[in-house]
Amino acid sequence: MSSKNNRLIYLPLGGAGEIGMNAYVYGYGPQGKERFILVDIGVTFPDMDGSPGVDLIFADISWLVERADRLEAIFITHGHEDHLGALAMALPMLKVPVYTRAFTGNLAVRKLEEKGMNPDVVQVVAPYPHHVEAGPFKVSFLPVSHSIPESSGLVIDTAAGRIVHTGDFKIDETPVVGEAFDHALWGQVAKGGVKALICDSTNVFSPAAGRSEATLAPAIQQLVQKAPKMVVATTFASNVARVKTLAEAGRAAGRQIVLLGRAMRRMVEAAVQSGVLVDFPSTISPEEAATLPRERVMLIVTGSQGERRAASAALSRGKYLGMELEEGDLFLFSSKTIPGNEKEVIRIVNALSERGVDVVDDGADLYHVSGHANRPDLLRMHRLMQPQILIPMHGEHRHLRAHANLARENGIASEIVVNGTMIDLTGDEPRVVEHIEAGRTYKDGSVLIGALDGIVRDRIRLALNGLIIVTLIIDEEDEPLGEPWIELRGLAETGVSGTGFADLVEDDLGQLLNRADDKTLANDDKLEDALRRRVRQMAVEELGRKPEVQVIISRLMS
Amino acid sequence: MSSKNNRLIYLPLGGAGEIGMNAYVYGYGPQGKERFILVDIGVTFPDMDGSPGVDLIFADISWLVERADRLEAIFITHGHEDHLGALAMALPMLKVPVYTRAFTGNLAVRKLEEKGMNPDVVQVVAPYPHHVEAGPFKVSFLPVSHSIPESSGLVIDTAAGRIVHTGDFKIDETPVVGEAFDHALWGQVAKGGVKALICDSTNVFSPAAGRSEATLAPAIQQLVQKAPKMVVATTFASNVARVKTLAEAGRAAGRQIVLLGRAMRRMVEAAVQSGVLVDFPSTISPEEAATLPRERVMLIVTGSQGERRAASAALSRGKYLGMELEEGDLFLFSSKTIPGNEKEVIRIVNALSERGVDVVDDGADLYHVSGHANRPDLLRMHRLMQPQILIPMHGEHRHLRAHANLARENGIASEIVVNGTMIDLTGDEPRVVEHIEAGRTYKDGSVLIGALDGIVRDRIRLALNGLIIVTLIIDEEDEPLGEPWIELRGLAETGVSGTGFADLVEDDLGQLLNRADDKTLANDDKLEDALRRRVRQMAVEELGRKPEVQVIISRLMS
């Protein structure tokens, strides 16, 4: 029952301000006593610029953890890492059931089992009109086409109205694997009226209507057919439809198929187990392939984004599992390079070029289609669902803004809601009611740290500046015992004067200590400060740099 | 005079295997006694992935430095940083005259003066048919169109024949500023026969013929004309023609022009001084602009590649020199994002989006043209010059390979010659005669270091792994004095056990020392090794990481 005191809120913790680490909270109930559901809990990937050495990044969910007793459930829309990847890290803090469809569930269970966690928490549910009751929410999985099997939008019913959360989607009537986009079904959901459509914004800048997964088969088949030697194709392993199209092109050209890369084999296995993939061509092992003529082999491999440890990179470098690429082989990127991964992908292309391998990428728009709705497809979705308000998600700020403008230009109200903004959807007009600290959590080895804890910032400083370590012993009478000792990390040993820099600094600091007054020598902070300043000054003079300086003073006790 | 004993060699030290840090050596004379010229000495830019903290990167020229007494001169084809940027660093090691045309010379002189070097070494020369005698070489500057004024190919005549080194080029008959591509002139140079065409490969993957700089003016004018508020446009400052087109579009729309960013003002100044730029619209200062209505102002700014310190980035962050961007302002990227710079550019676009600024980029191919010859233009150049052999340069391996294939498919012999490969061009068939170590030199603060010296690798390790510093005092009797001391850099303070990690390690190492035998305590290497292994093991257990460990043992002397 609705009541004046209840409110319906939406609070993105991740995914509204970046493409990645999706985590969306919905709440319903009296203020401060709302019951919550969490939609998706994904990761984003670290990079050397901002997060060197970090393993994975996900949304800071501490706000939700503090209210974990009010969380009813987690719903995962699909199995991509940016939607599912942080489940094993977040679940111990949240301890609620996880609802998914079968294929996503298969992947979720594998993830939890890998970490030695109990996978019974994952509950596989049937699609709409079946629904899950989660406190004040009735939630249904509404099948939608995307670039992984069994993606779903969510129909979230509350006493304050119906929300449709699209999840990642495209409008594809012939998706090769999995369910086609069902206009009638989505239209049926829209019938009772949609209060808010929370909508994927990824491809809002793509002006032409999206193309179906099925359109790729002829071009891929033709390419593989005419290849004179071995063919290697890479794509996202989770794009099971693409993997199937590639494998079928290989079989049609009389080639035996080898799947290389752990993710590739695991995804195909999960798709078969969960029943979404049938009639996949049989595969052979690399060992078997090595006995065949090159023109009878096709490898389908991981590493479309240039990942250094994936099969693509390994093959570009040399022999891998007995296979070695040669002059005249063909390497197909049936994929798009995600912004930021260009250098890694290009490194592989150049390494393949050095081996004489012919590389074909998606430059001509022949061998890849996106999994997201383009601008005209977004408009179709808006018109189909006719929401009271469109809230763009799954985008950087520029995507959210363009998507909101698109909706408004076509007569639908829209609001940009970024990570950490809590919006009250109860009334006719949405209202921002709170801003919470929305940040990032780093999985750093086996430890979770905050992005702003300074730990990773310190690593970045070490990389940019190098480090000088100064060690010094002070005796029982507060007198230096011997000279300070200098260790350099990441710095040239010799500066502009041509003399060893460490020696120079040791001599100079020795003199500084000789001149230092008793008060300075007796005070660690003062002494440390004096040494650090002098070392930095010398580094500027000799090396033209301002390094990090770590001073370690050991005092002998009487 | 040619003689049987003389040979003509080509040796790229940079630029043939990457786009950047161009440095090409030509030699003529008896083997081991050749006289040399160096064509271009440019930089490439560091990144956090491979060269954190480095200022600039250029080709390792130590091979040439060892033979500096045989170097006749340096020729700079044009003023882009990847061709001119390392001059001030290399010149002190090479000490030869530098030949350029007027605009390039103006930039070269500024560079040397900035470093307090004598600029008299720079000699400005007239274009072809004028030539410079440099030992056995006669070298002419052959005007060519590109994206900076006064770019030139080089006609390099030797007793063994004529080489044409294209430099960076496009075929542009209406370049807005500077000389149009002169088919007749290039054809005339080809007449006597071209032994080798050393040819720009940058755009070999662009299938359509290139467009002229002049084609941009109407679209840019229309865009600026209809902008309701302030307009900001960014492009490479060195693209003086583009800066002029932008400024003229502003003036045509009744706007006053402000140039922001040091490079922007310097380039326009150099272009006016050297006579290549005339009729540039008058400009006003930011202070003056602040007094005008927004719709009467247009800023032309540096930072098209997202550089953090450039004007674009500053404007995206907030107030800059009294100017602040607002809702409804227009920001035009009249530029293409160089691969690898995507994240930085996107960061600016998102920051502008948050301010409500409308961003227009070159997605629709309306507001930017490339400065390099596309595939059909390369073919035109091959046919015009009809060389005995085409040697692709200015490209990654994939570009060089595709360019060589293009030439061969059209009946011209071609050879891929990568950095460090010395090729003998004397006979009818080019021959690889030597491979020399081709590497990279880092300008790191005021020091030059080798890319493989390990210094920068150490910084990368610190960033990826973090650092644990262990300090320990051993007394005169080879006994530990107190416990070891632990400092953490870039590592979490608490691991999975929930106890302070430094405390844990100090206790544990204390016990290790108690158990250690006299032999270990007396031997620094053994002791260091034991401590390092134990610390790493504990880090794996507690933090799930393998950090760098620096052990510093201080021994008290009796």
PDB file of N, CA, C and O in Angstrom, chain A residues 47-48 53 342-343 346 350 353 356-358 396-398 401 444 446 458-459 463-464 467 487 489-490 543-545 548 550, chain B residues 47-48 53 342-343 346 350 353 356-358 396-398 401 444 446 458-459 463-464 467 487 489-490 543-545 548 550 556:
ATOM      1  N   ASP A  47      44.166   1.337 -14.453  1.00  0.00           N
ATOM      2  CA  ASP A  47      45.183   1.644 -15.449  1.00  0.00           C
ATOM      3  C   ASP A  47      46.381   2.262 -14.757  1.00  0.00           C
ATOM      4  O   ASP A  47      46.336   2.632 -13.591  1.00  0.00           O
ATOM      5  N   MET A  48      47.461   2.322 -15.512  1.00  0.00           N
ATOM      6  CA  MET A  48      48.715   2.799 -14.953  1.00  0.00           C
ATOM      7  C   MET A  48      48.614   4.286 -14.590  1.00  0.00           C
ATOM      8  O   MET A  48      49.247   4.735 -13.642  1.00  0.00           O
ATOM      9  N   GLY A  53      48.935  -0.946 -10.255  1.00  0.00           N
ATOM     10  CA  GLY A  53      49.070  -2.056  -9.314  1.00  0.00           C
ATOM     11  C   GLY A  53      47.764  -2.539  -8.730  1.00  0.00           C
ATOM     12  O   GLY A  53      47.723  -3.564  -8.056  1.00  0.00           O
ATOM     13  N   GLU A 342      43.797   1.525 -26.756  1.00  0.00           N
ATOM     14  CA  GLU A 342      44.380   1.628 -28.092  1.00  0.00           C
ATOM     15  C   GLU A 342      45.841   1.179 -28.129  1.00  0.00           C
ATOM     16  O   GLU A 342      46.254   0.429 -29.020  1.00  0.00           O
ATOM     17  N   LYS A 343      46.631   1.650 -27.165  1.00  0.00           N
ATOM     18  CA  LYS A 343      48.063   1.346 -27.227  1.00  0.00           C
ATOM     19  C   LYS A 343      48.326  -0.148 -27.126  1.00  0.00           C
ATOM     20  O   LYS A 343      49.188  -0.686 -27.811  1.00  0.00           O
ATOM     21  N   ILE A 346      47.286  -1.822 -30.405  1.00  0.00           N
ATOM     22  CA  ILE A 346      48.227  -1.483 -31.480  1.00  0.00           C
ATOM     23  C   ILE A 346      49.551  -2.219 -31.287  1.00  0.00           C
ATOM     24  O   ILE A 346      50.191  -2.638 -32.251  1.00  0.00           O
ATOM     25  N   ASN A 350      51.205  -4.462 -34.246  1.00  0.00           N
ATOM     26  CA  ASN A 350      52.569  -4.292 -34.748  1.00  0.00           C
ATOM     27  C   ASN A 350      53.396  -5.565 -34.594  1.00  0.00           C
ATOM     28  O   ASN A 350      54.183  -5.897 -35.470  1.00  0.00           O
ATOM     29  N   SER A 353      52.352  -7.723 -37.310  1.00  0.00           N
ATOM     30  CA  SER A 353      52.903  -7.207 -38.565  1.00  0.00           C
ATOM     31  C   SER A 353      54.352  -7.678 -38.738  1.00  0.00           C
ATOM     32  O   SER A 353      54.761  -8.089 -39.822  1.00  0.00           O
ATOM     33  N   GLY A 356      54.582 -10.921 -40.201  1.00  0.00           N
ATOM     34  CA  GLY A 356      54.017 -11.071 -41.536  1.00  0.00           C
ATOM     35  C   GLY A 356      52.560 -11.495 -41.542  1.00  0.00           C
ATOM     36  O   GLY A 356      52.023 -11.925 -42.564  1.00  0.00           O
ATOM     37  N   VAL A 357      51.909 -11.380 -40.390  1.00  0.00           N
ATOM     38  CA  VAL A 357      50.499 -11.762 -40.281  1.00  0.00           C
ATOM     39  C   VAL A 357      49.628 -10.611 -40.790  1.00  0.00           C
ATOM     40  O   VAL A 357      49.878  -9.447 -40.484  1.00  0.00           O
ATOM     41  N   ASP A 358      48.609 -10.932 -41.570  1.00  0.00           N
ATOM     42  CA  ASP A 358      47.692  -9.903 -42.067  1.00  0.00           C
ATOM     43  C   ASP A 358      46.601  -9.660 -41.047  1.00  0.00           C
ATOM     44  O   ASP A 358      45.877 -10.574 -40.663  1.00  0.00           O
ATOM     45  N   GLU A 396      29.336   8.129 -19.304  1.00  0.00           N
ATOM     46  CA  GLU A 396      30.076   9.248 -18.730  1.00  0.00           C
ATOM     47  C   GLU A 396      29.136  10.449 -18.726  1.00  0.00           C
ATOM     48  O   GLU A 396      28.062  10.408 -19.311  1.00  0.00           O
ATOM     49  N   HIS A 397      29.583  11.541 -18.112  1.00  0.00           N
ATOM     50  CA  HIS A 397      28.696  12.697 -18.036  1.00  0.00           C
ATOM     51  C   HIS A 397      28.244  13.141 -19.422  1.00  0.00           C
ATOM     52  O   HIS A 397      27.075  13.471 -19.647  1.00  0.00           O
ATOM     53  N   ARG A 398      29.175  13.106 -20.385  1.00  0.00           N
ATOM     54  CA  ARG A 398      28.821  13.562 -21.741  1.00  0.00           C
ATOM     55  C   ARG A 398      27.713  12.702 -22.351  1.00  0.00           C
ATOM     56  O   ARG A 398      26.867  13.208 -23.079  1.00  0.00           O
ATOM     57  N   ARG A 401      24.355  13.551 -20.481  1.00  0.00           N
ATOM     58  CA  ARG A 401      23.836  14.850 -20.895  1.00  0.00           C
ATOM     59  C   ARG A 401      23.214  14.773 -22.292  1.00  0.00           C
ATOM     60  O   ARG A 401      22.107  15.284 -22.536  1.00  0.00           O
ATOM     61  N   ASP A 444      43.134  -4.355  -3.996  1.00  0.00           N
ATOM     62  CA  ASP A 444      44.572  -4.196  -4.135  1.00  0.00           C
ATOM     63  C   ASP A 444      45.211  -5.410  -3.489  1.00  0.00           C
ATOM     64  O   ASP A 444      45.384  -5.447  -2.271  1.00  0.00           O
ATOM     65  N   SER A 446      44.893  -8.597  -1.742  1.00  0.00           N
ATOM     66  CA  SER A 446      43.754  -9.154  -1.006  1.00  0.00           C
ATOM     67  C   SER A 446      43.089  -8.127  -0.099  1.00  0.00           C
ATOM     68  O   SER A 446      42.272  -8.475   0.741  1.00  0.00           O
ATOM     69  N   ASP A 458      50.353   7.478  -3.505  1.00  0.00           N
ATOM     70  CA  ASP A 458      51.759   7.376  -3.130  1.00  0.00           C
ATOM     71  C   ASP A 458      52.535   6.572  -4.181  1.00  0.00           C
ATOM     72  O   ASP A 458      53.655   6.932  -4.553  1.00  0.00           O
ATOM     73  N   ARG A 459      51.927   5.501  -4.671  1.00  0.00           N
ATOM     74  CA  ARG A 459      52.598   4.712  -5.713  1.00  0.00           C
ATOM     75  C   ARG A 459      52.805   5.542  -6.976  1.00  0.00           C
ATOM     76  O   ARG A 459      53.840   5.446  -7.645  1.00  0.00           O
ATOM     77  N   ALA A 463      56.344   6.625  -8.890  1.00  0.00           N
ATOM     78  CA  ALA A 463      56.612   6.396 -10.314  1.00  0.00           C
ATOM     79  C   ALA A 463      56.993   7.678 -11.023  1.00  0.00           C
ATOM     80  O   ALA A 463      57.829   7.688 -11.921  1.00  0.00           O
ATOM     81  N   LEU A 464      56.359   8.770 -10.644  1.00  0.00           N
ATOM     82  CA  LEU A 464      56.624  10.029 -11.339  1.00  0.00           C
ATOM     83  C   LEU A 464      57.908  10.687 -10.847  1.00  0.00           C
ATOM     84  O   LEU A 464      58.595  11.359 -11.603  1.00  0.00           O
ATOM     85  N   LEU A 467      62.491   7.902  -5.722  1.00  0.00           N
ATOM     86  CA  LEU A 467      62.575   7.955  -4.267  1.00  0.00           C
ATOM     87  C   LEU A 467      64.024   8.004  -3.808  1.00  0.00           C
ATOM     88  O   LEU A 467      64.874   7.281  -4.333  1.00  0.00           O
ATOM     89  N   GLU A 487      70.021   5.748  -0.356  1.00  0.00           N
ATOM     90  CA  GLU A 487      69.650   4.767  -1.388  1.00  0.00           C
ATOM     91  C   GLU A 487      68.750   5.452  -2.396  1.00  0.00           C
ATOM     92  O   GLU A 487      67.834   6.187  -2.017  1.00  0.00           O
ATOM     93  N   ARG A 489      66.022   5.033  -5.563  1.00  0.00           N
ATOM     94  CA  ARG A 489      65.145   4.124  -6.320  1.00  0.00           C
ATOM     95  C   ARG A 489      64.531   4.904  -7.475  1.00  0.00           C
ATOM     96  O   ARG A 489      63.862   5.916  -7.269  1.00  0.00           O
ATOM     97  N   GLY A 490      64.774   4.428  -8.682  1.00  0.00           N
ATOM     98  CA  GLY A 490      64.171   5.070  -9.845  1.00  0.00           C
ATOM     99  C   GLY A 490      64.773   6.420 -10.184  1.00  0.00           C
ATOM    100  O   GLY A 490      64.103   7.268 -10.761  1.00  0.00           O
ATOM    101  N   LEU A 543      69.841  16.585 -10.582  1.00  0.00           N
ATOM    102  CA  LEU A 543      69.036  15.725 -11.458  1.00  0.00           C
ATOM    103  C   LEU A 543      67.912  16.479 -12.155  1.00  0.00           C
ATOM    104  O   LEU A 543      67.262  15.941 -13.057  1.00  0.00           O
ATOM    105  N   GLY A 544      67.662  17.708 -11.719  1.00  0.00           N
ATOM    106  CA  GLY A 544      66.547  18.459 -12.306  1.00  0.00           C
ATOM    107  C   GLY A 544      65.194  17.868 -11.946  1.00  0.00           C
ATOM    108  O   GLY A 544      64.237  17.978 -12.713  1.00  0.00           O
ATOM    109  N   ARG A 545      65.105  17.216 -10.789  1.00  0.00           N
ATOM    110  CA  ARG A 545      63.858  16.567 -10.386  1.00  0.00           C
ATOM    111  C   ARG A 545      63.606  16.816  -8.907  1.00  0.00           C
ATOM    112  O   ARG A 545      64.525  17.065  -8.141  1.00  0.00           O
ATOM    113  N   GLU A 548      60.586  11.975  -4.274  1.00  0.00           N
ATOM    114  CA  GLU A 548      60.097  11.643  -2.944  1.00  0.00           C
ATOM    115  C   GLU A 548      61.312  11.383  -2.064  1.00  0.00           C
ATOM    116  O   GLU A 548      62.328  10.854  -2.535  1.00  0.00           O
ATOM    117  N   GLN A 550      62.384   9.725   1.700  1.00  0.00           N
ATOM    118  CA  GLN A 550      61.998   9.021   2.922  1.00  0.00           C
ATOM    119  C   GLN A 550      63.192   9.074   3.873  1.00  0.00           C
ATOM    120  O   GLN A 550      64.255   8.534   3.570  1.00  0.00           O
TER     121      GLN A 550
ATOM    122  N   ASP B  47      54.691   8.292 -21.422  1.00  0.00           N
ATOM    123  CA  ASP B  47      53.387   8.005 -20.823  1.00  0.00           C
ATOM    124  C   ASP B  47      53.595   7.246 -19.535  1.00  0.00           C
ATOM    125  O   ASP B  47      54.691   6.760 -19.241  1.00  0.00           O
ATOM    126  N   MET B  48      52.535   7.177 -18.765  1.00  0.00           N
ATOM    127  CA  MET B  48      52.617   6.550 -17.451  1.00  0.00           C
ATOM    128  C   MET B  48      52.877   5.046 -17.586  1.00  0.00           C
ATOM    129  O   MET B  48      53.529   4.460 -16.727  1.00  0.00           O
ATOM    130  N   GLY B  53      57.213   9.812 -15.370  1.00  0.00           N
ATOM    131  CA  GLY B  53      58.147  10.794 -14.827  1.00  0.00           C
ATOM    132  C   GLY B  53      59.165  11.315 -15.823  1.00  0.00           C
ATOM    133  O   GLY B  53      59.888  12.251 -15.532  1.00  0.00           O
ATOM    134  N   GLU B 342      43.211   9.378 -25.789  1.00  0.00           N
ATOM    135  CA  GLU B 342      41.752   9.360 -25.681  1.00  0.00           C
ATOM    136  C   GLU B 342      41.275   9.709 -24.278  1.00  0.00           C
ATOM    137  O   GLU B 342      40.357  10.509 -24.095  1.00  0.00           O
ATOM    138  N   LYS B 343      41.882   9.085 -23.277  1.00  0.00           N
ATOM    139  CA  LYS B 343      41.380   9.297 -21.910  1.00  0.00           C
ATOM    140  C   LYS B 343      41.498  10.748 -21.487  1.00  0.00           C
ATOM    141  O   LYS B 343      40.598  11.287 -20.845  1.00  0.00           O
ATOM    142  N   ILE B 346      38.873  12.810 -23.348  1.00  0.00           N
ATOM    143  CA  ILE B 346      37.529  12.514 -22.846  1.00  0.00           C
ATOM    144  C   ILE B 346      37.321  13.130 -21.461  1.00  0.00           C
ATOM    145  O   ILE B 346      36.228  13.589 -21.128  1.00  0.00           O
ATOM    146  N   ASN B 350      34.139  15.530 -20.639  1.00  0.00           N
ATOM    147  CA  ASN B 350      33.210  15.317 -19.532  1.00  0.00           C
ATOM    148  C   ASN B 350      33.164  16.507 -18.579  1.00  0.00           C
ATOM    149  O   ASN B 350      32.099  16.879 -18.093  1.00  0.00           O
ATOM    150  N   SER B 353      31.102  18.995 -20.244  1.00  0.00           N
ATOM    151  CA  SER B 353      29.705  18.563 -20.175  1.00  0.00           C
ATOM    152  C   SER B 353      29.103  18.936 -18.817  1.00  0.00           C
ATOM    153  O   SER B 353      27.966  19.411 -18.740  1.00  0.00           O
ATOM    154  N   GLY B 356      27.876  22.294 -18.766  1.00  0.00           N
ATOM    155  CA  GLY B 356      26.814  22.611 -19.716  1.00  0.00           C
ATOM    156  C   GLY B 356      27.327  23.131 -21.045  1.00  0.00           C
ATOM    157  O   GLY B 356      26.567  23.687 -21.844  1.00  0.00           O
ATOM    158  N   VAL B 357      28.618  22.948 -21.296  1.00  0.00           N
ATOM    159  CA  VAL B 357      29.204  23.424 -22.557  1.00  0.00           C
ATOM    160  C   VAL B 357      28.932  22.396 -23.658  1.00  0.00           C
ATOM    161  O   VAL B 357      29.060  21.192 -23.425  1.00  0.00           O
ATOM    162  N   ASP B 358      28.560  22.858 -24.827  1.00  0.00           N
ATOM    163  CA  ASP B 358      28.323  21.955 -25.956  1.00  0.00           C
ATOM    164  C   ASP B 358      29.631  21.691 -26.677  1.00  0.00           C
ATOM    165  O   ASP B 358      30.296  22.617 -27.140  1.00  0.00           O
ATOM    166  N   GLU B 396      54.548   3.066 -37.630  1.00  0.00           N
ATOM    167  CA  GLU B 396      54.759   1.846 -36.859  1.00  0.00           C
ATOM    168  C   GLU B 396      54.982   0.706 -37.858  1.00  0.00           C
ATOM    169  O   GLU B 396      54.772   0.891 -39.052  1.00  0.00           O
ATOM    170  N   HIS B 397      55.344  -0.448 -37.336  1.00  0.00           N
ATOM    171  CA  HIS B 397      55.622  -1.538 -38.265  1.00  0.00           C
ATOM    172  C   HIS B 397      54.438  -1.814 -39.181  1.00  0.00           C
ATOM    173  O   HIS B 397      54.592  -2.035 -40.386  1.00  0.00           O
ATOM    174  N   ARG B 398      53.227  -1.760 -38.606  1.00  0.00           N
ATOM    175  CA  ARG B 398      52.039  -2.052 -39.417  1.00  0.00           C
ATOM    176  C   ARG B 398      51.890  -1.062 -40.571  1.00  0.00           C
ATOM    177  O   ARG B 398      51.468  -1.440 -41.666  1.00  0.00           O
ATOM    178  N   ARG B 401      54.677  -1.838 -43.224  1.00  0.00           N
ATOM    179  CA  ARG B 401      54.380  -3.059 -43.980  1.00  0.00           C
ATOM    180  C   ARG B 401      53.278  -2.810 -45.007  1.00  0.00           C
ATOM    181  O   ARG B 401      53.380  -3.219 -46.168  1.00  0.00           O
ATOM    182  N   ASP B 444      65.282  12.956 -18.463  1.00  0.00           N
ATOM    183  CA  ASP B 444      64.658  12.715 -17.174  1.00  0.00           C
ATOM    184  C   ASP B 444      65.140  13.819 -16.241  1.00  0.00           C
ATOM    185  O   ASP B 444      66.227  13.729 -15.676  1.00  0.00           O
ATOM    186  N   SER B 446      67.124  16.830 -15.661  1.00  0.00           N
ATOM    187  CA  SER B 446      68.223  17.393 -16.442  1.00  0.00           C
ATOM    188  C   SER B 446      69.221  16.329 -16.879  1.00  0.00           C
ATOM    189  O   SER B 446      70.316  16.647 -17.336  1.00  0.00           O
ATOM    190  N   ASP B 458      62.519   0.654 -12.694  1.00  0.00           N
ATOM    191  CA  ASP B 458      62.419   0.619 -11.237  1.00  0.00           C
ATOM    192  C   ASP B 458      61.229   1.471 -10.764  1.00  0.00           C
ATOM    193  O   ASP B 458      60.482   1.066  -9.873  1.00  0.00           O
ATOM    194  N   ARG B 459      61.043   2.624 -11.390  1.00  0.00           N
ATOM    195  CA  ARG B 459      59.901   3.468 -11.011  1.00  0.00           C
ATOM    196  C   ARG B 459      58.578   2.756 -11.300  1.00  0.00           C
ATOM    197  O   ARG B 459      57.621   2.848 -10.529  1.00  0.00           O
ATOM    198  N   ALA B 463      55.550   1.613  -8.690  1.00  0.00           N
ATOM    199  CA  ALA B 463      54.136   1.966  -8.871  1.00  0.00           C
ATOM    200  C   ALA B 463      53.249   0.733  -8.875  1.00  0.00           C
ATOM    201  O   ALA B 463      52.128   0.757  -8.371  1.00  0.00           O
ATOM    202  N   LEU B 464      53.737  -0.341  -9.456  1.00  0.00           N
ATOM    203  CA  LEU B 464      52.904  -1.543  -9.550  1.00  0.00           C
ATOM    204  C   LEU B 464      52.902  -2.342  -8.258  1.00  0.00           C
ATOM    205  O   LEU B 464      51.905  -2.972  -7.911  1.00  0.00           O
ATOM    206  N   LEU B 467      56.407  -0.416  -2.010  1.00  0.00           N
ATOM    207  CA  LEU B 467      57.756  -0.620  -1.471  1.00  0.00           C
ATOM    208  C   LEU B 467      57.705  -0.815   0.037  1.00  0.00           C
ATOM    209  O   LEU B 467      56.981  -0.110   0.741  1.00  0.00           O
ATOM    210  N   GLU B 487      59.140   0.670   7.021  1.00  0.00           N
ATOM    211  CA  GLU B 487      58.370   1.769   6.433  1.00  0.00           C
ATOM    212  C   GLU B 487      57.661   1.246   5.190  1.00  0.00           C
ATOM    213  O   GLU B 487      58.255   0.537   4.387  1.00  0.00           O
ATOM    214  N   ARG B 489      55.590   2.183   1.661  1.00  0.00           N
ATOM    215  CA  ARG B 489      55.245   3.220   0.677  1.00  0.00           C
ATOM    216  C   ARG B 489      54.298   2.606  -0.349  1.00  0.00           C
ATOM    217  O   ARG B 489      54.631   1.618  -1.014  1.00  0.00           O
ATOM    218  N   GLY B 490      53.131   3.184  -0.470  1.00  0.00           N
ATOM    219  CA  GLY B 490      52.176   2.707  -1.472  1.00  0.00           C
ATOM    220  C   GLY B 490      51.571   1.362  -1.150  1.00  0.00           C
ATOM    221  O   GLY B 490      51.174   0.621  -2.053  1.00  0.00           O
ATOM    222  N   LEU B 543      48.784  -9.056   2.482  1.00  0.00           N
ATOM    223  CA  LEU B 543      48.286  -8.059   1.527  1.00  0.00           C
ATOM    224  C   LEU B 543      47.951  -8.657   0.170  1.00  0.00           C
ATOM    225  O   LEU B 543      47.361  -7.989  -0.675  1.00  0.00           O
ATOM    226  N   GLY B 544      48.364  -9.911  -0.043  1.00  0.00           N
ATOM    227  CA  GLY B 544      48.121 -10.503  -1.358  1.00  0.00           C
ATOM    228  C   GLY B 544      48.946  -9.860  -2.456  1.00  0.00           C
ATOM    229  O   GLY B 544      48.540  -9.829  -3.612  1.00  0.00           O
ATOM    230  N   ARG B 545      50.100  -9.339  -2.109  1.00  0.00           N
ATOM    231  CA  ARG B 545      50.948  -8.647  -3.085  1.00  0.00           C
ATOM    232  C   ARG B 545      52.401  -9.023  -2.884  1.00  0.00           C
ATOM    233  O   ARG B 545      52.811  -9.408  -1.793  1.00  0.00           O
ATOM    234  N   GLU B 548      58.114  -4.461  -3.746  1.00  0.00           N
ATOM    235  CA  GLU B 548      59.555  -4.227  -3.751  1.00  0.00           C
ATOM    236  C   GLU B 548      60.001  -4.147  -2.294  1.00  0.00           C
ATOM    237  O   GLU B 548      59.266  -3.632  -1.447  1.00  0.00           O
ATOM    238  N   GLN B 550      63.309  -2.963   0.086  1.00  0.00           N
ATOM    239  CA  GLN B 550      64.635  -2.358   0.176  1.00  0.00           C
ATOM    240  C   GLN B 550      65.134  -2.579   1.601  1.00  0.00           C
ATOM    241  O   GLN B 550      64.542  -2.081   2.560  1.00  0.00           O
ATOM    242  N   LEU B 556      77.477  -0.933  13.039  1.00  0.00           N
ATOM    243  CA  LEU B 556      78.307  -0.078  13.888  1.00  0.00           C
ATOM    244  C   LEU B 556      79.719  -0.653  13.885  1.00  0.00           C
ATOM    245  O   LEU B 556      79.913  -1.866  13.943  1.00  0.00           O
TER     246      LEU B 556
END
